[in-house]
């Protein structure tokens, strides 16, 4: 396949045949063959494309899309197209979060031909296929006659399977994550008029808008094939608890039913599916990290921990999972797609075991209720948790405030793969587009400043429906609650850790075309938030909570 356009068109065919329906692109010249192959598919309604000017924001938009698709049950990977050179490196934070958060992402990176490597050619990295670390797999498709149609078809199919965690072979089951598919394109980068016309005619002849009858989604059995569900197993003992973290949008109804049936205390982080949209008051333990720290009698009685998702939020949970006297049993993120077998009976009086934990959690929350209600940030956070909304929570203090909320009706999401604070505006926008519904982003001022670029949506692009609630305390207040505030190191705290910035967000909102309001207490926030919700699908509003 000597022609770059032919290679790009075959990649596009193979992506569609593998079930990929969402593609995020950042502008670039070397990736142009992919644009001319994918854009006609978008015009025909076969795929949906999203354009972002900055590769970092494009990467995080794709991350949010992948999560939204999984929640909707679509589950196919999102393709992410960039040009060569430094553009590829800018994908790294999102790729890392995808890999450690187990979200399927294919970084489709355009490259110069191999003959230009080591020559100092512009925007040419000598080994671009290895720029992105921690990917599930990497491919380097050569340019020109060195690649065949079969090579491209096989590479795309394998890339999709690796990103979905469905590739066969290997000694252990693979997890979903990011894959890099690096493709070398030689000039010319633009198809001829005849090539483009032939491609658009092929699309028109083989598909009608939004449909492809010949496509079988990756990981899904075709009609008539036997359904083989994988198996998972847990053994209950005295002192069994469930510890649950973020699972990348996977549900966990199987574990919810197990907890209720066997009276197992549930220590779930806010973005765990076991905390989504309400929970069983007889098993859900509020403020569980505080209970682990303060109730040594309960914590010391734990003998078995069933772990779902990725619990990373608190040190008491980390210490529990590192305790060598405790048996830790991890179940798959997609536990509802497994046949779960359970052995053992658990505690002799499971109802008492669960009740003791829940009562301890309720007592911990009640003891701090007055202090929390006096803090606008916590009061607003708990107000949001009690709403019937989809809420994306930033790392740092915001997700920790949510962990002590009792009335949790919101469907809470978070980036907990690496729990970074970058790209969260773009991730939330992608989540809204993937779900097709409004999403509220609860974020601190430092994390907001990390992704100011995410406020920019190109004129022709779908904006999603996002309301951003910024808790602005002028710097990284979380460090004040860590060991860095000890007296002997306190002189370094402000300049090197909390880093006050003196910024407010009204002018930034105006510059990027977002509505803005500023509040300082719960009453004013409730009024502003009610107005944002009434805007519904048109919401693009920033509500800034001034805490200082």
Short mmCIF file of C-alpha atoms in Angstrom, two decimals:
data_model
loop_
_atom_site.label_atom_id
_atom_site.label_comp_id
_atom_site.label_asym_id
_atom_site.label_seq_id
_atom_site.Cartn_x
_atom_site.Cartn_y
_atom_site.Cartn_z
CA UNK A 1 0.00 0.00 0.00
CA UNK A 2 2.27 2.78 -1.27
CA UNK A 3 -0.27 5.59 -1.05
CA UNK A 4 -0.81 7.35 2.29
CA UNK A 5 -4.46 7.93 1.47
CA UNK A 6 -4.98 4.21 0.85
CA UNK A 7 -3.41 3.35 4.20
CA UNK A 8 -5.51 5.93 6.03
CA UNK A 9 -8.72 4.70 4.37
CA UNK A 10 -7.94 1.13 5.35
CA UNK A 11 -7.34 2.24 8.94
CA UNK A 12 -10.71 4.01 8.88
CA UNK A 13 -12.45 0.90 7.48
CA UNK A 14 -10.84 -1.27 10.13
CA UNK A 15 -11.73 1.07 12.99
CA UNK A 16 -15.38 1.07 11.95
CA UNK A 17 -15.38 -2.69 11.46
CA UNK A 18 -13.98 -3.03 15.00
CA UNK A 19 -16.78 -0.98 16.50
CA UNK A 20 -15.05 2.38 16.99
CA UNK A 21 -17.61 5.18 16.68
CA UNK A 22 -15.99 8.14 18.46
CA UNK A 23 -12.86 9.88 17.16
CA UNK A 24 -11.11 12.92 18.65
CA UNK A 25 -8.70 14.84 16.42
CA UNK A 26 -6.23 17.67 16.92
CA UNK A 27 -5.20 19.61 13.78
CA UNK A 28 -1.91 18.73 12.11
CA UNK A 29 -0.40 18.24 8.70
CA UNK A 30 1.20 14.79 9.00
CA UNK A 31 -2.11 13.36 10.22
CA UNK A 32 -4.00 14.83 7.24
CA UNK A 33 -4.49 11.46 5.48
CA UNK A 34 -6.48 10.29 8.50
CA UNK A 35 -8.60 13.45 8.45
CA UNK A 36 -9.54 12.91 4.81
CA UNK A 37 -10.37 9.28 5.57
CA UNK A 38 -12.40 9.91 8.73
CA UNK A 39 -14.21 13.16 7.92
CA UNK A 40 -16.40 11.62 5.17
CA UNK A 41 -17.38 8.85 7.59
CA UNK A 42 -18.50 11.51 10.06
CA UNK A 43 -20.46 13.30 7.36
CA UNK A 44 -22.22 10.03 6.55
CA UNK A 45 -23.14 9.50 10.20
CA UNK A 46 -21.03 6.36 10.58
CA UNK A 47 -18.77 7.88 13.25
CA UNK A 48 -18.75 11.04 15.34
CA UNK A 49 -15.70 13.29 15.30
CA UNK A 50 -14.61 15.90 17.85
CA UNK A 51 -11.93 18.53 17.18
CA UNK A 52 -9.77 20.23 19.80
CA UNK A 53 -6.92 22.65 19.17
CA UNK A 54 -4.68 21.35 21.94
CA UNK A 55 -3.54 17.74 22.08
CA UNK A 56 -3.64 17.60 25.88
CA UNK A 57 -7.28 18.63 25.88
CA UNK A 58 -8.03 16.29 23.00
CA UNK A 59 -6.59 13.41 25.02
CA UNK A 60 -8.66 14.16 28.09
CA UNK A 61 -11.80 14.72 26.01
CA UNK A 62 -11.29 11.21 24.62
CA UNK A 63 -10.84 9.91 28.17
CA UNK A 64 -14.19 11.35 29.24
CA UNK A 65 -15.88 9.99 26.12
CA UNK A 66 -14.57 6.51 26.88
CA UNK A 67 -16.02 6.64 30.39
CA UNK A 68 -19.37 7.92 29.15
CA UNK A 69 -19.61 5.22 26.50
CA UNK A 70 -18.87 2.54 29.09
CA UNK A 71 -21.61 3.83 31.39
CA UNK A 72 -24.03 3.70 28.48
CA UNK A 73 -23.00 0.12 27.76
CA UNK A 74 -21.30 0.91 24.45
CA UNK A 75 -17.82 0.18 25.73
CA UNK A 76 -15.93 0.61 22.45
CA UNK A 77 -12.57 2.41 22.48
CA UNK A 78 -12.20 6.04 21.49
CA UNK A 79 -9.66 6.83 18.78
CA UNK A 80 -7.42 9.85 19.29
CA UNK A 81 -5.66 11.29 16.24
CA UNK A 82 -2.62 13.57 16.39
CA UNK A 83 0.18 14.70 14.16
CA UNK A 84 3.83 13.81 14.77
CA UNK A 85 6.49 15.08 17.13
CA UNK A 86 5.73 17.01 20.30
CA UNK A 87 2.00 16.61 19.66
CA UNK A 88 2.35 12.94 20.62
CA UNK A 89 4.08 13.76 23.90
CA UNK A 90 1.18 16.01 24.88
CA UNK A 91 -1.09 12.95 24.96
CA UNK A 92 0.92 11.36 27.75
CA UNK A 93 -1.07 12.52 30.82
CA UNK A 94 -4.37 11.32 29.34
CA UNK A 95 -2.81 8.06 28.12
CA UNK A 96 -1.47 7.36 31.61
CA UNK A 97 -4.86 8.03 33.19
CA UNK A 98 -6.53 5.76 30.62
CA UNK A 99 -4.11 2.93 31.32
CA UNK A 100 -4.28 3.16 35.10
CA UNK A 101 -8.01 3.93 35.05
CA UNK A 102 -8.66 0.97 32.69
CA UNK A 103 -10.39 3.01 29.97
CA UNK A 104 -10.06 1.94 26.30
CA UNK A 105 -8.21 4.52 24.23
CA UNK A 106 -6.33 4.23 20.93
CA UNK A 107 -3.70 6.92 20.36
CA UNK A 108 -3.52 7.03 16.57
CA UNK A 109 -0.31 9.01 16.10
CA UNK A 110 0.85 10.11 12.64
CA UNK A 111 4.58 9.92 11.96
CA UNK A 112 7.19 10.74 9.33
CA UNK A 113 8.63 7.85 7.31
CA UNK A 114 11.36 5.86 9.08
CA UNK A 115 14.00 7.11 6.65
CA UNK A 116 13.76 10.57 8.28
CA UNK A 117 14.55 9.30 11.75
CA UNK A 118 17.95 10.31 13.05
CA UNK A 119 18.32 13.02 10.41
CA UNK A 120 17.10 15.98 12.45
CA UNK A 121 13.97 16.31 10.33
CA UNK A 122 11.32 18.68 11.66
CA UNK A 123 8.83 17.21 14.20
CA UNK A 124 10.42 13.77 13.84
CA UNK A 125 11.03 11.73 16.98
CA UNK A 126 13.49 8.93 16.37
CA UNK A 127 11.30 6.30 18.02
CA UNK A 128 7.88 7.88 18.18
CA UNK A 129 6.15 4.55 18.70
CA UNK A 130 7.77 4.43 22.15
CA UNK A 131 7.02 7.99 23.30
CA UNK A 132 3.97 6.99 25.33
CA UNK A 133 4.77 4.76 28.28
CA UNK A 134 2.44 2.37 30.10
CA UNK A 135 0.35 1.50 27.06
CA UNK A 136 -1.18 -1.95 26.69
CA UNK A 137 0.49 -2.38 23.30
CA UNK A 138 2.27 -0.33 20.66
CA UNK A 139 2.36 -0.65 16.89
CA UNK A 140 4.48 1.10 14.26
CA UNK A 141 2.94 0.86 10.79
CA UNK A 142 5.55 1.59 8.11
CA UNK A 143 5.03 3.82 5.10
CA UNK A 144 4.88 2.86 1.46
CA UNK A 145 5.15 -0.62 -0.02
CA UNK A 146 6.44 -2.03 3.29
CA UNK A 147 2.86 -2.34 4.60
CA UNK A 148 0.04 -4.44 3.18
CA UNK A 149 -3.72 -4.27 3.61
CA UNK A 150 -3.56 -7.34 5.82
CA UNK A 151 -0.92 -5.64 8.00
CA UNK A 152 -3.19 -2.66 8.60
CA UNK A 153 -6.30 -4.77 9.24
CA UNK A 154 -4.43 -6.96 11.72
CA UNK A 155 -2.80 -4.00 13.51
CA UNK A 156 -6.10 -2.16 14.00
CA UNK A 157 -7.95 -5.28 15.15
CA UNK A 158 -5.19 -6.11 17.62
CA UNK A 159 -5.04 -2.51 18.86
CA UNK A 160 -8.79 -2.49 19.54
CA UNK A 161 -8.64 -5.86 21.32
CA UNK A 162 -5.71 -4.77 23.48
CA UNK A 163 -7.40 -1.50 24.41
CA UNK A 164 -10.56 -3.39 25.38
CA UNK A 165 -8.68 -6.06 27.33
CA UNK A 166 -10.14 -8.76 25.08
CA UNK A 167 -6.99 -9.89 23.28
CA UNK A 168 -6.42 -13.63 23.43
CA UNK A 169 -3.24 -15.19 24.74
CA UNK A 170 -1.04 -14.30 27.68
CA UNK A 171 -0.80 -15.92 31.09
CA UNK A 172 -3.06 -13.42 32.88
CA UNK A 173 -6.22 -11.59 31.81
CA UNK A 174 -5.44 -8.18 30.35
CA UNK A 175 -7.10 -4.98 31.48
CA UNK A 176 -8.52 -2.28 29.23
CA UNK A 177 -6.31 0.74 28.70
CA UNK A 178 -4.48 2.87 26.18
CA UNK A 179 -2.77 1.57 23.03
CA UNK A 180 -0.51 3.49 20.65
CA UNK A 181 -0.99 2.87 16.94
CA UNK A 182 1.78 4.84 15.26
CA UNK A 183 1.42 5.23 11.49
CA UNK A 184 4.11 6.53 9.16
CA UNK A 185 2.78 8.67 6.32
CA UNK A 186 4.84 9.72 3.30
CA UNK A 187 3.95 12.55 0.97
CA UNK A 188 1.59 13.32 -0.68
CA UNK A 189 -0.60 13.79 2.38
CA UNK A 190 -3.69 14.94 0.46
CA UNK A 191 -5.75 12.52 -1.67
CA UNK A 192 -6.37 13.38 -5.29
CA UNK A 193 -9.87 14.49 -6.27
CA UNK A 194 -10.51 11.05 -7.81
CA UNK A 195 -9.30 9.24 -4.66
CA UNK A 196 -11.52 11.32 -2.40
CA UNK A 197 -14.53 10.87 -4.69
CA UNK A 198 -14.01 7.11 -4.78
CA UNK A 199 -13.79 7.01 -0.99
CA UNK A 200 -16.97 9.02 -0.43
CA UNK A 201 -18.76 6.86 -3.00
CA UNK A 202 -17.64 3.71 -1.20
CA UNK A 203 -18.98 5.09 2.08
CA UNK A 204 -22.29 6.02 0.50
CA UNK A 205 -22.62 2.60 -1.05
CA UNK A 206 -21.71 0.52 2.01
CA UNK A 207 -23.44 2.39 4.84
CA UNK A 208 -26.42 4.47 5.66
CA UNK A 209 -26.14 7.21 8.30
CA UNK A 210 -25.50 5.77 11.74
CA UNK A 211 -25.64 2.11 10.69
CA UNK A 212 -23.32 -0.69 9.65
CA UNK A 213 -25.03 -4.05 9.41
CA UNK A 214 -21.75 -5.90 8.99
CA UNK A 215 -20.09 -4.60 12.15
CA UNK A 216 -19.62 -6.79 15.19
CA UNK A 217 -18.54 -4.78 18.24
CA UNK A 218 -15.24 -5.90 19.80
CA UNK A 219 -15.70 -8.37 22.60
CA UNK A 220 -19.35 -9.03 21.71
CA UNK A 221 -20.41 -12.43 20.37
CA UNK A 222 -22.01 -12.52 16.95
CA UNK A 223 -25.53 -13.86 16.51
CA UNK A 224 -25.69 -17.57 17.20
CA UNK A 225 -22.36 -17.72 19.05
CA UNK A 226 -22.44 -19.24 22.55
CA UNK A 227 -22.12 -16.69 25.34
CA UNK A 228 -19.26 -17.58 27.64
CA UNK A 229 -19.17 -15.53 30.79
CA UNK A 230 -15.90 -15.51 32.70
CA UNK A 231 -15.95 -16.54 36.34
CA UNK A 232 -14.98 -14.77 39.53
CA UNK A 233 -14.81 -16.15 43.04
CA UNK A 234 -14.73 -14.83 46.61
CA UNK A 235 -14.54 -16.58 49.95
CA UNK A 236 -16.26 -15.02 52.96
CA UNK A 237 -14.81 -15.31 56.46
CA UNK A 238 -15.39 -13.74 59.82
CA UNK A 239 -14.77 -10.00 59.56
CA UNK A 240 -15.33 -9.59 55.81
CA UNK A 241 -15.78 -6.11 54.33
CA UNK A 242 -16.04 -4.77 50.78
CA UNK A 243 -13.68 -1.94 49.84
CA UNK A 244 -14.67 -0.24 46.59
CA UNK A 245 -13.03 2.45 44.49
CA UNK A 246 -13.51 3.92 41.08
CA UNK A 247 -14.16 1.29 38.40
CA UNK A 248 -14.02 3.43 35.28
CA UNK A 249 -17.79 3.53 34.82
CA UNK A 250 -18.46 -0.18 35.30
CA UNK A 251 -21.52 -1.04 37.44
CA UNK A 252 -21.30 -3.43 40.40
CA UNK A 253 -24.84 -4.63 41.03
CA UNK A 254 -23.49 -8.11 41.73
CA UNK A 255 -21.49 -6.84 44.71
CA UNK A 256 -24.31 -4.61 45.89
CA UNK A 257 -26.59 -7.67 46.05
CA UNK A 258 -23.89 -9.71 47.80
CA UNK A 259 -23.41 -7.02 50.45
CA UNK A 260 -27.12 -6.82 51.15
CA UNK A 261 -27.63 -10.60 51.19
CA UNK A 262 -24.64 -11.39 53.43
CA UNK A 263 -24.64 -8.15 55.50
CA UNK A 264 -21.15 -7.07 54.46
CA UNK A 265 -20.03 -3.54 55.38
CA UNK A 266 -19.32 -1.50 52.24
CA UNK A 267 -16.42 0.96 52.43
CA UNK A 268 -16.95 2.74 49.11
CA UNK A 269 -15.23 5.81 47.75
CA UNK A 270 -17.56 8.43 46.22
CA UNK A 271 -16.93 7.44 42.59
CA UNK A 272 -17.41 3.74 43.24
CA UNK A 273 -20.54 2.27 41.62
CA UNK A 274 -21.47 1.04 45.10
CA UNK A 275 -21.97 4.69 46.06
CA UNK A 276 -23.84 5.68 42.86
CA UNK A 277 -27.32 7.11 43.12
CA UNK A 278 -28.01 6.11 46.70
CA UNK A 279 -27.00 3.05 48.72
CA UNK A 280 -28.26 0.50 51.17
CA UNK A 281 -28.36 2.15 54.60
CA UNK A 282 -27.82 -1.22 56.29
CA UNK A 283 -24.42 -1.86 54.68
CA UNK A 284 -22.96 1.45 53.38
CA UNK A 285 -20.44 2.92 55.83
CA UNK A 286 -20.20 6.73 55.63
CA UNK A 287 -16.88 8.37 56.57
CA UNK A 288 -15.30 4.91 56.45
CA UNK A 289 -11.73 6.24 56.52
CA UNK A 290 -12.44 7.97 59.80
CA UNK A 291 -13.97 4.79 61.20
CA UNK A 292 -10.89 2.80 60.20
CA UNK A 293 -8.68 5.33 61.98
CA UNK A 294 -10.74 5.87 65.13
CA UNK A 295 -12.45 2.53 65.73
CA UNK A 296 -9.51 0.21 66.14
CA UNK A 297 -11.84 -2.47 67.52
CA UNK A 298 -13.71 -2.68 64.21
CA UNK A 299 -10.66 -2.23 62.00
CA UNK A 300 -8.76 -4.86 63.98
CA UNK A 301 -11.56 -7.38 63.47
CA UNK A 302 -11.26 -7.31 59.67
CA UNK A 303 -9.98 -10.60 58.33
CA UNK A 304 -10.97 -10.48 54.65
CA UNK A 305 -11.32 -7.57 52.22
CA UNK A 306 -13.09 -7.91 48.88
CA UNK A 307 -11.73 -5.14 46.64
CA UNK A 308 -13.55 -3.74 43.62
CA UNK A 309 -12.22 -0.97 41.42
CA UNK A 310 -9.27 1.14 42.46
CA UNK A 311 -9.52 2.53 46.00
CA UNK A 312 -6.82 5.19 46.27
CA UNK A 313 -8.40 8.02 48.19
CA UNK A 314 -7.36 7.61 51.84
CA UNK A 315 -4.37 6.44 53.81
CA UNK A 316 -6.38 4.28 56.26
CA UNK A 317 -7.69 2.20 53.34
CA UNK A 318 -4.19 1.94 51.88
CA UNK A 319 -2.91 0.73 55.24
CA UNK A 320 -5.70 -1.84 55.46
CA UNK A 321 -4.90 -3.26 52.03
CA UNK A 322 -1.20 -3.43 52.93
CA UNK A 323 -1.86 -5.30 56.19
CA UNK A 324 -0.33 -8.76 55.76
CA UNK A 325 -2.69 -10.24 58.37
CA UNK A 326 -5.68 -9.45 56.16
CA UNK A 327 -6.67 -11.56 53.15
CA UNK A 328 -7.30 -9.33 50.13
CA UNK A 329 -9.47 -10.70 47.31
CA UNK A 330 -9.72 -8.53 44.21
CA UNK A 331 -12.62 -8.91 41.81
CA UNK A 332 -12.71 -7.59 38.22
CA UNK A 333 -13.91 -4.07 37.47
CA UNK A 334 -16.56 -5.55 35.17
CA UNK A 335 -17.81 -7.93 37.86
CA UNK A 336 -21.37 -7.79 36.50
CA UNK A 337 -20.12 -9.50 33.34
CA UNK A 338 -18.82 -12.44 35.39
CA UNK A 339 -20.46 -15.41 37.05
CA UNK A 340 -19.60 -14.84 40.72
CA UNK A 341 -19.32 -17.86 42.99
CA UNK A 342 -19.25 -17.35 46.76
CA UNK A 343 -17.95 -19.78 49.35
CA UNK A 344 -17.82 -19.40 53.12
CA UNK A 345 -20.48 -18.03 55.42
CA UNK A 346 -18.95 -14.82 56.71
CA UNK A 347 -19.55 -13.61 60.26
CA UNK A 348 -21.80 -15.62 62.55
CA UNK A 349 -23.94 -12.55 63.12
CA UNK A 350 -23.47 -10.61 59.92
CA UNK A 351 -26.30 -8.17 60.65
CA UNK A 352 -24.58 -7.08 63.86
CA UNK A 353 -21.20 -6.81 62.09
CA UNK A 354 -22.64 -4.55 59.38
CA UNK A 355 -24.74 -2.55 61.86
CA UNK A 356 -21.72 -1.79 64.06
CA UNK A 357 -19.85 -0.38 61.05
CA UNK A 358 -22.75 1.69 59.78
CA UNK A 359 -23.49 3.11 63.22
CA UNK A 360 -19.84 4.01 63.67
CA UNK A 361 -19.87 5.79 60.33
CA UNK A 362 -23.05 7.69 61.14
CA UNK A 363 -21.59 8.70 64.50
CA UNK A 364 -18.43 9.98 62.84
CA UNK A 365 -20.46 12.06 60.42
CA UNK A 366 -22.73 13.41 63.16
CA UNK A 367 -19.75 14.39 65.29
CA UNK A 368 -18.41 16.64 62.57
CA UNK A 369 -21.74 17.87 61.13
CA UNK A 370 -21.62 21.23 62.87
CA UNK A 371 -18.06 21.87 61.74
CA UNK A 372 -18.88 20.84 58.18
CA UNK A 373 -22.01 22.98 57.95
CA UNK A 374 -19.96 26.01 58.98
CA UNK A 375 -17.66 25.48 55.99
CA UNK A 376 -19.24 26.61 52.70
CA UNK A 377 -17.16 24.20 50.63
CA UNK A 378 -18.36 21.16 52.55
CA UNK A 379 -21.95 22.38 52.75
CA UNK A 380 -22.05 22.96 48.99
CA UNK A 381 -20.38 19.62 48.31
CA UNK A 382 -22.96 17.77 50.41
CA UNK A 383 -25.76 19.70 48.70
CA UNK A 384 -24.49 18.54 45.30
CA UNK A 385 -24.11 14.95 46.51
CA UNK A 386 -27.78 14.89 47.46
CA UNK A 387 -28.97 15.95 43.99
CA UNK A 388 -30.14 13.66 41.19
CA UNK A 389 -27.28 14.67 38.89
CA UNK A 390 -24.19 13.28 37.22
CA UNK A 391 -21.25 14.75 39.11
CA UNK A 392 -17.58 14.66 38.17
CA UNK A 393 -15.37 15.26 41.19
CA UNK A 394 -11.84 16.57 40.91
CA UNK A 395 -9.02 15.12 42.94
CA UNK A 396 -7.73 16.85 46.06
CA UNK A 397 -10.17 18.21 48.66
CA UNK A 398 -13.37 17.98 46.60
CA UNK A 399 -13.53 14.18 46.40
CA UNK A 400 -12.55 13.97 50.07
CA UNK A 401 -15.45 16.20 51.07
CA UNK A 402 -17.76 13.86 49.15
CA UNK A 403 -16.39 10.86 51.02
CA UNK A 404 -18.05 12.14 54.21
CA UNK A 405 -21.44 12.88 52.65
CA UNK A 406 -24.30 10.73 53.98
CA UNK A 407 -27.08 11.50 51.51
CA UNK A 408 -25.48 10.49 48.19
CA UNK A 409 -27.91 10.45 45.28
CA UNK A 410 -25.58 11.85 42.63
CA UNK A 411 -23.87 9.54 40.16
CA UNK A 412 -20.27 10.46 40.94
CA UNK A 413 -17.35 10.03 38.55
CA UNK A 414 -13.67 10.87 38.99
CA UNK A 415 -10.30 10.28 37.38
CA UNK A 416 -8.75 7.94 39.93
CA UNK A 417 -6.35 6.00 37.70
CA UNK A 418 -3.50 8.26 38.77
CA UNK A 419 -5.74 10.77 40.59
CA UNK A 420 -4.12 13.74 38.88
CA UNK A 421 -5.63 17.21 38.69
CA UNK A 422 -4.92 17.90 35.02
CA UNK A 423 -7.37 17.77 32.12
CA UNK A 424 -10.51 17.62 34.26
CA UNK A 425 -12.54 20.25 32.37
CA UNK A 426 -11.92 18.37 29.11
CA UNK A 427 -12.62 15.00 30.74
CA UNK A 428 -15.95 16.26 32.07
CA UNK A 429 -16.87 17.66 28.65
CA UNK A 430 -16.08 14.28 27.11
CA UNK A 431 -18.18 12.54 29.76
CA UNK A 432 -21.14 14.80 28.94
CA UNK A 433 -20.75 14.09 25.22
CA UNK A 434 -20.39 10.35 25.85
CA UNK A 435 -23.42 10.17 28.12
CA UNK A 436 -25.48 12.65 26.13
CA UNK A 437 -26.57 14.43 29.30
CA UNK A 438 -25.58 17.38 31.54
CA UNK A 439 -22.67 16.88 33.94
CA UNK A 440 -21.59 18.99 36.91
CA UNK A 441 -17.85 19.36 37.54
CA UNK A 442 -16.87 20.03 41.15
CA UNK A 443 -13.31 21.30 41.09
CA UNK A 444 -10.79 23.31 43.07
CA UNK A 445 -9.18 26.48 41.79
CA UNK A 446 -5.73 24.94 41.18
CA UNK A 447 -7.16 22.04 39.16
CA UNK A 448 -9.29 24.53 37.24
CA UNK A 449 -6.22 26.56 36.34
CA UNK A 450 -4.50 23.36 35.19
CA UNK A 451 -7.09 22.95 32.43
CA UNK A 452 -8.13 26.46 31.45
CA UNK A 453 -7.62 25.36 27.85
CA UNK A 454 -10.43 22.87 28.32
CA UNK A 455 -12.87 25.79 28.40
CA UNK A 456 -12.23 26.36 24.70
CA UNK A 457 -14.54 24.54 22.32
CA UNK A 458 -14.01 25.28 18.60
CA UNK A 459 -16.95 27.06 17.01
CA UNK A 460 -18.19 24.11 14.95
CA UNK A 461 -17.94 21.58 17.79
CA UNK A 462 -20.50 20.20 20.21
CA UNK A 463 -19.91 21.79 23.61
CA UNK A 464 -21.64 19.24 25.79
CA UNK A 465 -23.66 20.43 28.79
CA UNK A 466 -21.33 21.24 31.67
CA UNK A 467 -21.73 23.31 34.82
CA UNK A 468 -18.44 23.94 36.63
CA UNK A 469 -18.49 24.59 40.37
CA UNK A 470 -15.12 26.05 41.38
CA UNK A 471 -14.20 26.02 45.05
CA UNK A 472 -11.72 28.89 45.05
CA UNK A 473 -9.59 29.12 48.19
CA UNK A 474 -6.67 30.75 46.36
CA UNK A 475 -4.22 27.88 46.18
CA UNK A 476 -3.65 24.26 47.10
CA UNK A 477 -5.34 24.17 50.49
CA UNK A 478 -5.03 20.39 50.70
CA UNK A 479 -1.35 20.74 51.61
CA UNK A 480 -2.32 22.57 54.79
CA UNK A 481 -3.94 19.37 56.03
CA UNK A 482 -0.94 17.20 55.25
CA UNK A 483 2.38 16.83 57.04
CA UNK A 484 3.75 19.90 55.25
CA UNK A 485 2.06 22.17 57.81
CA UNK A 486 4.20 20.90 60.71
CA UNK A 487 5.80 23.82 62.58
CA UNK A 488 9.38 23.11 61.56
CA UNK A 489 8.56 23.13 57.82
CA UNK A 490 5.61 25.57 57.90
CA UNK A 491 7.71 28.50 56.57
CA UNK A 492 7.91 26.70 53.21
CA UNK A 493 4.22 25.84 53.00
CA UNK A 494 2.77 28.87 51.25
CA UNK A 495 5.35 29.57 48.57
CA UNK A 496 6.24 25.99 47.65
CA UNK A 497 3.01 24.06 48.28
CA UNK A 498 -0.22 26.04 48.59
CA UNK A 499 1.05 28.68 46.08
CA UNK A 500 -1.58 31.45 46.27
CA UNK A 501 -2.35 32.83 42.81
CA UNK A 502 -4.79 35.70 43.41
CA UNK A 503 -6.99 34.77 40.44
CA UNK A 504 -10.76 34.74 40.07
CA UNK A 505 -12.58 33.20 37.14
CA UNK A 506 -15.03 35.79 35.85
CA UNK A 507 -12.79 37.19 33.13
CA UNK A 508 -11.62 33.74 32.09
CA UNK A 509 -15.23 32.61 31.78
CA UNK A 510 -16.08 35.62 29.65
CA UNK A 511 -13.06 35.09 27.42
CA UNK A 512 -14.03 31.49 26.70
CA UNK A 513 -17.75 32.13 26.31
CA UNK A 514 -19.04 30.67 29.59
CA UNK A 515 -21.59 32.29 31.85
CA UNK A 516 -20.23 33.12 35.29
CA UNK A 517 -21.61 33.82 38.74
CA UNK A 518 -19.88 34.21 42.06
CA UNK A 519 -21.20 33.12 45.46
CA UNK A 520 -19.86 32.75 48.96
CA UNK A 521 -22.47 30.73 50.88
CA UNK A 522 -24.85 27.82 50.45
CA UNK A 523 -27.98 29.91 50.01
CA UNK A 524 -26.54 31.94 47.15
CA UNK A 525 -25.11 28.77 45.62
CA UNK A 526 -28.47 26.99 45.64
CA UNK A 527 -30.01 29.89 43.71
CA UNK A 528 -27.19 30.01 41.16
CA UNK A 529 -27.15 26.23 40.73
CA UNK A 530 -30.90 26.11 40.24
CA UNK A 531 -30.51 28.57 37.38
CA UNK A 532 -27.74 26.48 35.82
CA UNK A 533 -29.87 23.32 35.99
CA UNK A 534 -32.80 25.06 34.32
CA UNK A 535 -30.53 25.75 31.34
CA UNK A 536 -30.35 21.95 30.85
CA UNK A 537 -28.63 20.87 27.67
CA UNK A 538 -27.46 24.43 26.99
CA UNK A 539 -25.53 24.71 30.25
CA UNK A 540 -22.05 26.21 30.00
CA UNK A 541 -21.78 27.98 33.29
CA UNK A 542 -19.11 28.50 35.92
CA UNK A 543 -20.27 29.01 39.49
CA UNK A 544 -17.35 30.28 41.52
CA UNK A 545 -17.46 29.79 45.29
CA UNK A 546 -15.16 32.34 46.91
CA UNK A 547 -13.74 30.79 50.06
CA UNK A 548 -11.22 33.54 50.82
#
